[in-house]
mmCIF file of C-alpha atoms in Angstrom:
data_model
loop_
_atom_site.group_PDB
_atom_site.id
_atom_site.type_symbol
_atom_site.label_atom_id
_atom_site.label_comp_id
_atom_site.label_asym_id
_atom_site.label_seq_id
_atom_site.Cartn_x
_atom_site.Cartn_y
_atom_site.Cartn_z
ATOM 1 C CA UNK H 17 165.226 118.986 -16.247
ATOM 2 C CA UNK H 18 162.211 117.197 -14.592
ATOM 3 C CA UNK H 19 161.908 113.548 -14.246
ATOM 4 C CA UNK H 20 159.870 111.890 -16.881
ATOM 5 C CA UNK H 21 159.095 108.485 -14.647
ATOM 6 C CA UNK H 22 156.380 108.544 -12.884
ATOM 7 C CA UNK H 23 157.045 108.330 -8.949
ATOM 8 C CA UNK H 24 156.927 104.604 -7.459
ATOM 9 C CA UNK H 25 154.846 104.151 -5.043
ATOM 10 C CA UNK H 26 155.269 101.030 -2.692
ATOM 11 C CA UNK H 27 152.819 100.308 0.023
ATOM 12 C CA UNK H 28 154.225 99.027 3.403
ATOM 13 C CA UNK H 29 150.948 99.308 5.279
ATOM 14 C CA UNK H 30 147.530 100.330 5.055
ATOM 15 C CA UNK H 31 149.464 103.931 6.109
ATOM 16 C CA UNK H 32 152.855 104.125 5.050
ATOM 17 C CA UNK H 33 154.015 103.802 1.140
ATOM 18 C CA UNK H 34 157.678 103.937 0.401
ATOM 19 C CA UNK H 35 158.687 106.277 -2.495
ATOM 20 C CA UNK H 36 161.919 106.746 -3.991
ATOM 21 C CA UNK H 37 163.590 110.553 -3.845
ATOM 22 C CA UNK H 38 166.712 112.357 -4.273
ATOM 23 C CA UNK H 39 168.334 113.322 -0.898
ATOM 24 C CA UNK H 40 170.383 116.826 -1.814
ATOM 25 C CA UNK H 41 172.922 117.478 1.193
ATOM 26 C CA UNK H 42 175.071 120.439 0.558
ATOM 27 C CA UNK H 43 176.548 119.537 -3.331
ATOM 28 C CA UNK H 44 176.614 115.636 -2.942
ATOM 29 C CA UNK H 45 173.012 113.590 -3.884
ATOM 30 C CA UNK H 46 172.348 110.756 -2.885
ATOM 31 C CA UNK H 47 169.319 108.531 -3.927
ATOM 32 C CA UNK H 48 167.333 106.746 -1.345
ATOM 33 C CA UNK H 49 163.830 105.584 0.006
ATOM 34 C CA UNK H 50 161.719 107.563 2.124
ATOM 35 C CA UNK H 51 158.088 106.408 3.921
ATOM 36 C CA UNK H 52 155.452 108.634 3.476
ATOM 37 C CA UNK H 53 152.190 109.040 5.405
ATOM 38 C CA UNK H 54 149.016 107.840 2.596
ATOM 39 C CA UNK H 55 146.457 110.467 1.620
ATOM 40 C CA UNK H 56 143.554 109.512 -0.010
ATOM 41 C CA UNK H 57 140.031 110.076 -0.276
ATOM 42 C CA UNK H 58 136.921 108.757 1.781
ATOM 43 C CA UNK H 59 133.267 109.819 0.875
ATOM 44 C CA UNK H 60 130.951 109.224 3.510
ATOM 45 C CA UNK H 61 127.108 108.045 2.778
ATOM 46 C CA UNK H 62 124.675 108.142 4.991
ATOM 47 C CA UNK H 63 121.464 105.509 4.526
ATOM 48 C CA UNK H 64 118.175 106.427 6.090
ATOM 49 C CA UNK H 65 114.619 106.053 5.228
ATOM 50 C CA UNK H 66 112.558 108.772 4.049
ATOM 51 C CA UNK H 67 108.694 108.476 3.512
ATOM 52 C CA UNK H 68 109.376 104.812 3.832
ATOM 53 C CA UNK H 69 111.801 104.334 1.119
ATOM 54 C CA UNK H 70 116.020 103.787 1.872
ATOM 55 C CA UNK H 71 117.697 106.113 0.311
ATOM 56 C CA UNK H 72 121.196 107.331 0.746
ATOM 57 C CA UNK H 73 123.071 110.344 0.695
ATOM 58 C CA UNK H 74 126.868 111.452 0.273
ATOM 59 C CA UNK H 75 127.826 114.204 3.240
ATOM 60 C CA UNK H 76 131.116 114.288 3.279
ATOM 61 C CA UNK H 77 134.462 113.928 1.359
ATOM 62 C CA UNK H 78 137.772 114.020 3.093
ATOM 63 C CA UNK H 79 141.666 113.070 2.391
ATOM 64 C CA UNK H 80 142.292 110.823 4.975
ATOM 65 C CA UNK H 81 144.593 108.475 6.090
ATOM 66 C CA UNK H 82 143.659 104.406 5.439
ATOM 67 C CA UNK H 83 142.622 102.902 8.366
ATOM 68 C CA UNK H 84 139.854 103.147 11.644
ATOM 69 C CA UNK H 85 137.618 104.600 8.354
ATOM 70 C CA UNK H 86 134.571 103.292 10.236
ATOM 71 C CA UNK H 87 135.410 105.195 13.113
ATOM 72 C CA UNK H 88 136.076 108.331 11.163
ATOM 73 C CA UNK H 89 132.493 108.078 10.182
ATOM 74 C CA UNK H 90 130.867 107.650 13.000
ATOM 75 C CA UNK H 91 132.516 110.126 14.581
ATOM 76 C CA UNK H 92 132.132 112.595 11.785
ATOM 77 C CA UNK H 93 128.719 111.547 12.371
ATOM 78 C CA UNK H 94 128.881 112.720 16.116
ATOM 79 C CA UNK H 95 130.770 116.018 15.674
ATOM 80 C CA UNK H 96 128.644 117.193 12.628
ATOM 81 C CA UNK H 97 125.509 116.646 15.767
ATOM 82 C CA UNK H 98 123.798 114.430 12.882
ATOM 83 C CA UNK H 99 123.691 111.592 14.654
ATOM 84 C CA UNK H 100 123.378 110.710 19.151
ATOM 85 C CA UNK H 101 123.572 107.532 20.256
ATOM 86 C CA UNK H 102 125.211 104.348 18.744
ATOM 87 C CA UNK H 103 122.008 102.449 18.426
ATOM 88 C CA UNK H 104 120.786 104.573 16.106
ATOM 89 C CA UNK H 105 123.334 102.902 13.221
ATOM 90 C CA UNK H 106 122.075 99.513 12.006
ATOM 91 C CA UNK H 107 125.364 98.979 9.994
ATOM 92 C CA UNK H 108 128.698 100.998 8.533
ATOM 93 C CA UNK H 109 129.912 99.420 5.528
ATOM 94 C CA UNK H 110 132.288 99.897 2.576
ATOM 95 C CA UNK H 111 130.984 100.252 -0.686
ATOM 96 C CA UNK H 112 132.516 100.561 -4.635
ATOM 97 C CA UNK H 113 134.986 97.942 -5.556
ATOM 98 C CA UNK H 114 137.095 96.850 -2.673
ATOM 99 C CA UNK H 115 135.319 99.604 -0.692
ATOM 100 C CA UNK H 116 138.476 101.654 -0.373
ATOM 101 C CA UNK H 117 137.402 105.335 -0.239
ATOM 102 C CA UNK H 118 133.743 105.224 -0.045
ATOM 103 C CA UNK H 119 132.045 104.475 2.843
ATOM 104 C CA UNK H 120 128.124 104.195 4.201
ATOM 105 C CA UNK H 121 126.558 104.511 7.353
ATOM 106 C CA UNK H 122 123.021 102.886 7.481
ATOM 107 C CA UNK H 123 121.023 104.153 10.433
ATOM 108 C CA UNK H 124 118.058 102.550 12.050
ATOM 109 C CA UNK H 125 114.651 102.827 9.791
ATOM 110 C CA UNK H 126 113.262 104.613 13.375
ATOM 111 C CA UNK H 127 116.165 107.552 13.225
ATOM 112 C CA UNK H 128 114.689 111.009 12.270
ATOM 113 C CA UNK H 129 117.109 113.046 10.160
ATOM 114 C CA UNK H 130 117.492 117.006 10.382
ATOM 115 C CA UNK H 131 117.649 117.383 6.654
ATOM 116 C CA UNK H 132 118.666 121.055 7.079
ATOM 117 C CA UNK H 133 121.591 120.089 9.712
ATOM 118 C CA UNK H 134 123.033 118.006 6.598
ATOM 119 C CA UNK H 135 122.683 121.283 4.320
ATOM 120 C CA UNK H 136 124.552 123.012 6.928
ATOM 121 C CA UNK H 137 127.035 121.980 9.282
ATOM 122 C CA UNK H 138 129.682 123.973 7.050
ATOM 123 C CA UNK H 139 130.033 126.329 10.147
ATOM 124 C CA UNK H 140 132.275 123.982 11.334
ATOM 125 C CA UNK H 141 135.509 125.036 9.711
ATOM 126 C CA UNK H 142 137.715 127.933 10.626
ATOM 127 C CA UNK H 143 137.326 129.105 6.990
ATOM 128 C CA UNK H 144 133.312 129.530 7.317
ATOM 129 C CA UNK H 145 133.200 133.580 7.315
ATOM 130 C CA UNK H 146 130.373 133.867 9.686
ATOM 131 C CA UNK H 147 131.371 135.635 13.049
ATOM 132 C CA UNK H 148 132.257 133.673 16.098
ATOM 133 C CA UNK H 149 128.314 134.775 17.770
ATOM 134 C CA UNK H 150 126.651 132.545 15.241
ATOM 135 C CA UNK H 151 128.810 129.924 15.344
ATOM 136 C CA UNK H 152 128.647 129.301 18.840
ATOM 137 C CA UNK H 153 125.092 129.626 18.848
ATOM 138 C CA UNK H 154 124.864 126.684 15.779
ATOM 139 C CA UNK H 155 127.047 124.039 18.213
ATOM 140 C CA UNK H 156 124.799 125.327 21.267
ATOM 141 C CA UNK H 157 121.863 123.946 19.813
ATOM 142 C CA UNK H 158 123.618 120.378 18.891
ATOM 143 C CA UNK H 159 125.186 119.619 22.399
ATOM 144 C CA UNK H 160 124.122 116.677 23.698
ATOM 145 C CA UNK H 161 125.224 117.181 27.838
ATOM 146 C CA UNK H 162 126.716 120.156 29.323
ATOM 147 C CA UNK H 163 130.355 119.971 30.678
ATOM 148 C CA UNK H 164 130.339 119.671 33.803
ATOM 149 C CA UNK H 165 132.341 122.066 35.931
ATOM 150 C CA UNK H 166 133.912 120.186 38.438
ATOM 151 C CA UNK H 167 135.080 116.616 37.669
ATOM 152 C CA UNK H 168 137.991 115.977 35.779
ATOM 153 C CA UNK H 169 140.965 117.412 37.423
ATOM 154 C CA UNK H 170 144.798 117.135 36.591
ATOM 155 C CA UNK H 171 148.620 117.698 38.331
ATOM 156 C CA UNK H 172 150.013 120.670 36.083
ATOM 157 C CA UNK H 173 153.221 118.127 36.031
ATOM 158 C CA UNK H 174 151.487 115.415 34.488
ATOM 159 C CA UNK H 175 150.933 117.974 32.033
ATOM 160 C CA UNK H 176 154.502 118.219 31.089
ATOM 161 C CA UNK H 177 154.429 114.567 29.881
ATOM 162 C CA UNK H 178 151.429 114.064 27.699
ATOM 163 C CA UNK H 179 153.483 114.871 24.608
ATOM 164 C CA UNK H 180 156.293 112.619 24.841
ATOM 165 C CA UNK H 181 153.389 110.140 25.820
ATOM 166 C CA UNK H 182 151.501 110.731 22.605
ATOM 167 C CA UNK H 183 154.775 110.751 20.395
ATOM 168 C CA UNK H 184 156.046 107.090 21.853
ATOM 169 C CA UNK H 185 152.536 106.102 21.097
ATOM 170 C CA UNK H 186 152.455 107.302 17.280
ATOM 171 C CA UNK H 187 153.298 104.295 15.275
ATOM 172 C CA UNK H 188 153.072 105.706 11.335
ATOM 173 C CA UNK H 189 154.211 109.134 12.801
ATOM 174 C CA UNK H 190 157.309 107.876 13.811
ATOM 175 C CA UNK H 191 158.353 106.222 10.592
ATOM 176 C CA UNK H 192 157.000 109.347 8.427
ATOM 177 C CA UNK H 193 156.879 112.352 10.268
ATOM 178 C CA UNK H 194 153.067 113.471 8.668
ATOM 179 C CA UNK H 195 150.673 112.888 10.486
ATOM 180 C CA UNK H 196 148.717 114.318 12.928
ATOM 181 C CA UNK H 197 147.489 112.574 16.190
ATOM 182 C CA UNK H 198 144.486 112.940 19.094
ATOM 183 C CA UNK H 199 144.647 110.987 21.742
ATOM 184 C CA UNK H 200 142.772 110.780 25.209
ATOM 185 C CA UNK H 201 144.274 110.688 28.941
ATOM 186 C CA UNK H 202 142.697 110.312 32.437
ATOM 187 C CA UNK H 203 143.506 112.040 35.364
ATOM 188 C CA UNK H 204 146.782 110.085 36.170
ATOM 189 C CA UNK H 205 148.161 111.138 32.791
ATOM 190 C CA UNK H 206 147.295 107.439 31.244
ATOM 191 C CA UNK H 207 147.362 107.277 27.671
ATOM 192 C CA UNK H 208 143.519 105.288 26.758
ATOM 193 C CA UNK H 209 144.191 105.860 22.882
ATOM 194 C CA UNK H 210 145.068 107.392 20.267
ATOM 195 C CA UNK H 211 144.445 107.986 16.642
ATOM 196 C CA UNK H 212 146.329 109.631 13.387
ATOM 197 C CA UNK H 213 145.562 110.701 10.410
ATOM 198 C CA UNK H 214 147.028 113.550 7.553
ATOM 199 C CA UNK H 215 144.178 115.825 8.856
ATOM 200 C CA UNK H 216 144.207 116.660 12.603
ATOM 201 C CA UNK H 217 140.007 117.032 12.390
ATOM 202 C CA UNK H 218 139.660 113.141 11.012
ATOM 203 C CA UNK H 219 142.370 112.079 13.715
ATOM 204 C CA UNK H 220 140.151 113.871 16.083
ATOM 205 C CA UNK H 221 136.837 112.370 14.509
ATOM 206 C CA UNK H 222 138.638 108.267 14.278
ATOM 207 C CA UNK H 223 139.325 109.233 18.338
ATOM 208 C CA UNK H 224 135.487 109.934 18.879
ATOM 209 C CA UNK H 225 134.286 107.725 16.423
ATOM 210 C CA UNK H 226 135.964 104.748 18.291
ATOM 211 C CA UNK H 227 134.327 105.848 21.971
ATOM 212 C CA UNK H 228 130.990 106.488 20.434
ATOM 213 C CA UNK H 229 131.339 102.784 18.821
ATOM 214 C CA UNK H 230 132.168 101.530 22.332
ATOM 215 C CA UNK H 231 129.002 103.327 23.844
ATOM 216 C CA UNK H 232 131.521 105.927 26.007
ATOM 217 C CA UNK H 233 130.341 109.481 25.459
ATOM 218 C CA UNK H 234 130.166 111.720 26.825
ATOM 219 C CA UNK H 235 133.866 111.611 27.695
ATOM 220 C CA UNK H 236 133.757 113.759 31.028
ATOM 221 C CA UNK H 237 136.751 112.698 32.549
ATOM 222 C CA UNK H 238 139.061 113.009 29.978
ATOM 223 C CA UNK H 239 141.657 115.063 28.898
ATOM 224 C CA UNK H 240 142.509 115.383 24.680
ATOM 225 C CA UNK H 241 145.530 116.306 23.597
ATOM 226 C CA UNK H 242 146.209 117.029 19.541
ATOM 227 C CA UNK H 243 149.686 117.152 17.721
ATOM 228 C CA UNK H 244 149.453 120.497 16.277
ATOM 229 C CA UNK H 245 146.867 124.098 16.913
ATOM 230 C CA UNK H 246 143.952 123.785 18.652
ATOM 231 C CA UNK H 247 141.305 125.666 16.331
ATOM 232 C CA UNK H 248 137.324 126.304 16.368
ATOM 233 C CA UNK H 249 136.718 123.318 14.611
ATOM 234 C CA UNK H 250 138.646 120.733 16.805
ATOM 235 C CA UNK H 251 137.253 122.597 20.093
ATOM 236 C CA UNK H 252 133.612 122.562 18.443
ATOM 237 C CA UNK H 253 134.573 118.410 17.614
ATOM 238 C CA UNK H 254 135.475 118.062 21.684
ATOM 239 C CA UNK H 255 132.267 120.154 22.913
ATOM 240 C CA UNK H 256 130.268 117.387 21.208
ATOM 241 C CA UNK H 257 132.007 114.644 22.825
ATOM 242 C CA UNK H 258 132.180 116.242 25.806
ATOM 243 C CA UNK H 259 135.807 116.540 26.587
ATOM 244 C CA UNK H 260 136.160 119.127 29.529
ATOM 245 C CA UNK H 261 140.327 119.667 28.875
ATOM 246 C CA UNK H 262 141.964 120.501 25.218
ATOM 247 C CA UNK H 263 145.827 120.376 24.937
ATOM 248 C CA UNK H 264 147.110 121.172 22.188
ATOM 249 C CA UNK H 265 151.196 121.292 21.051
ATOM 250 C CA UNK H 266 150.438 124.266 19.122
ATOM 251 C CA UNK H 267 148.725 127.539 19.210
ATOM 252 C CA UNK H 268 145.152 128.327 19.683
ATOM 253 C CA UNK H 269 142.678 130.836 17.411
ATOM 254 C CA UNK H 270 140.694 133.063 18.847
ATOM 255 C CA UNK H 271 137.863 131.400 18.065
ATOM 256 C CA UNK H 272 138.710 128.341 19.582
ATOM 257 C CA UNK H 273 139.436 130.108 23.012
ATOM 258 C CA UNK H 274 135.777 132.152 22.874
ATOM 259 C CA UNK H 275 133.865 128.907 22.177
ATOM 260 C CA UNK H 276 136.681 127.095 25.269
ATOM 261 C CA UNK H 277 135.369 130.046 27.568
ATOM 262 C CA UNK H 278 132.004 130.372 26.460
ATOM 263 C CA UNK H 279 131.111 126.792 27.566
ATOM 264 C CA UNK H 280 133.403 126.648 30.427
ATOM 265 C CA UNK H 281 136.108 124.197 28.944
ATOM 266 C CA UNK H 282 139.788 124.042 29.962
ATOM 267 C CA UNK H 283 142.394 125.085 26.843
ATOM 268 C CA UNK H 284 145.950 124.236 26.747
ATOM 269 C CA UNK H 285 148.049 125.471 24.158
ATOM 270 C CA UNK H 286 151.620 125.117 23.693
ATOM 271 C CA UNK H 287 151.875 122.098 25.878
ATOM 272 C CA UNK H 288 155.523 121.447 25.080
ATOM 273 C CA UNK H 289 159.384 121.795 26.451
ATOM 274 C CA UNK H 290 158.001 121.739 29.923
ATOM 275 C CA UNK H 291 155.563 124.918 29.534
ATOM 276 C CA UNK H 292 151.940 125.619 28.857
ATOM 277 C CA UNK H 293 149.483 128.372 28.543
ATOM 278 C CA UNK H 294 146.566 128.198 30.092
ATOM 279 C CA UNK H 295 143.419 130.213 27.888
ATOM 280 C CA UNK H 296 140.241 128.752 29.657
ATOM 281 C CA UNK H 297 139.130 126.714 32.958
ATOM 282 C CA UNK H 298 142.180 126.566 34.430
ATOM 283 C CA UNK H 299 140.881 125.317 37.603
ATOM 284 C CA UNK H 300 141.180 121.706 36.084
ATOM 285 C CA UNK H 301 144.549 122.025 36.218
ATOM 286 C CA UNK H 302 146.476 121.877 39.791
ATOM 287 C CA UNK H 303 149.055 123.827 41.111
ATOM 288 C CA UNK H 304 148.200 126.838 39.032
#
């Protein structure tokens, strides 16, 4: 027999809403309260001037997790190649009532828009069905600096402890166990930050967001490490930020190692229990 209540929902944070469930262990059932990780929409505008008249634009709608939403746009901004340089924004802002799931970046009156990149930057997920060629060639065009070769450069040990690193540094993970992170070391292994989110490409996008904000890219000498697979569209996310090393907890696609060789980036994939594979570059990592 179902339940006929409706499920209470009571937020904690911004992130985390407790919700009442029945625990089954073996026969026995207990009830109890469990935290949950908050999904909910965000549709991001984009204001420009066309002709000489503001207009506006919706380009994107995402579940997200509440929280760094300005960052998530901006950076969605950044990885979607739509926008370059953090000057070009005059203002993000929330709109609707209480501006809780719709959001608008205004650029400057001076910022010319590729009309056709907005029509298209659906290449970007893994689900696209256009071959691998094409896609590559579509995030050649929109990189903003090559990745450098040499540079960044880390201690395959220090490897070993990036995840336990990024979990200790997961505040909403570690109450609800869903969410995803990114996060960003140096070459000592130093955690610089970190973001979550329910999807692993707007954790990624919050992460870049925050360092375009800041005036940081391209991020050359850093390392990125994600909480689950490392697919084309996260690796296509750190080509336009210009992250040299991906490691990811999880498994890479194939896709996702062609476009790591193809513009000479460093992949890690199951970066966990002391072991790692190495798919591309891997002479950014020492001792190997």
């Amino acid at each position: 027999m179902g339940d006929s209540q409706k499920t209470l929902f009571r937020p904690i944070t911004e992130s985390i809403v407790n919700v009442p469930v029945r625990n089954i262990s073996g026969a026995s059932m207990t009830m109890r309260h469990e935290e949950l990780a908050v999904e909910e929409p965000l549709e991001i505008r984009l204001g420009y001037h066309f002709k000489g008249r503001a207009s506006s634009k919706a380009i994107s709608l995402t579940m997200r997790t509440p929280g760094h939403d300005r960052e998530l746009a901006a950076g969605f901004l950044v990885s979607e190649g739509i926008i370059r340089h953090a000057a070009g924004i005059s203002e993000i802002r929330p709109l609707g009532s209480g501006g809780a799931n719709e959001i608008q970046v205004d650029l400057d009156p001076n910022v010319d828009i590729d009309f056709t990149r907005l029509e298209r930057h659906f290449y970007t997920t893994s689900s696209c069905g256009i071959c691998g060629k094409t896609s590559l060639q579509a995030i050649e065009t929109q990189t903003c600096a090559a990745i450098p070769i040499g540079g960044f450069c880390m201690d395959a040990a220090l490897i070993h402890e990036l995840p336990d690193r990024l979990r200790e540094s997961q505040p909403v993970f570690s109450h609800t166990g869903g969410l995803h992170a990114a996060a960003l070391f140096d070459e000592m292994g130093s955690l610089l930050s970190v973001r979550e989110d329910v999807g692993r490409h707007n954790a990624l996008d919050k992460l870049i967001g925050e360092r375009f904000l800041a005036g940081s890219l391209p991020l050359h000498n850093r390392l990125l490490l994600v909480s689950g697979r490392a697919s084309f569209e996260l690796m296509q996310k750190a080509v336009m930020a210009g992250i040299p090393v991906v490691a990811a907890v999880g498994a890479p696609s194939s896709l996702a190692v062609e476009l790591a060789q193809h513009f000479q980036m460093t992949l890690l994939g199951f970066v966990r229990n002391q072991r790692f594979n190495i798919y591309s570059g891997h002479w950014r990592i020492k001792g190997t």
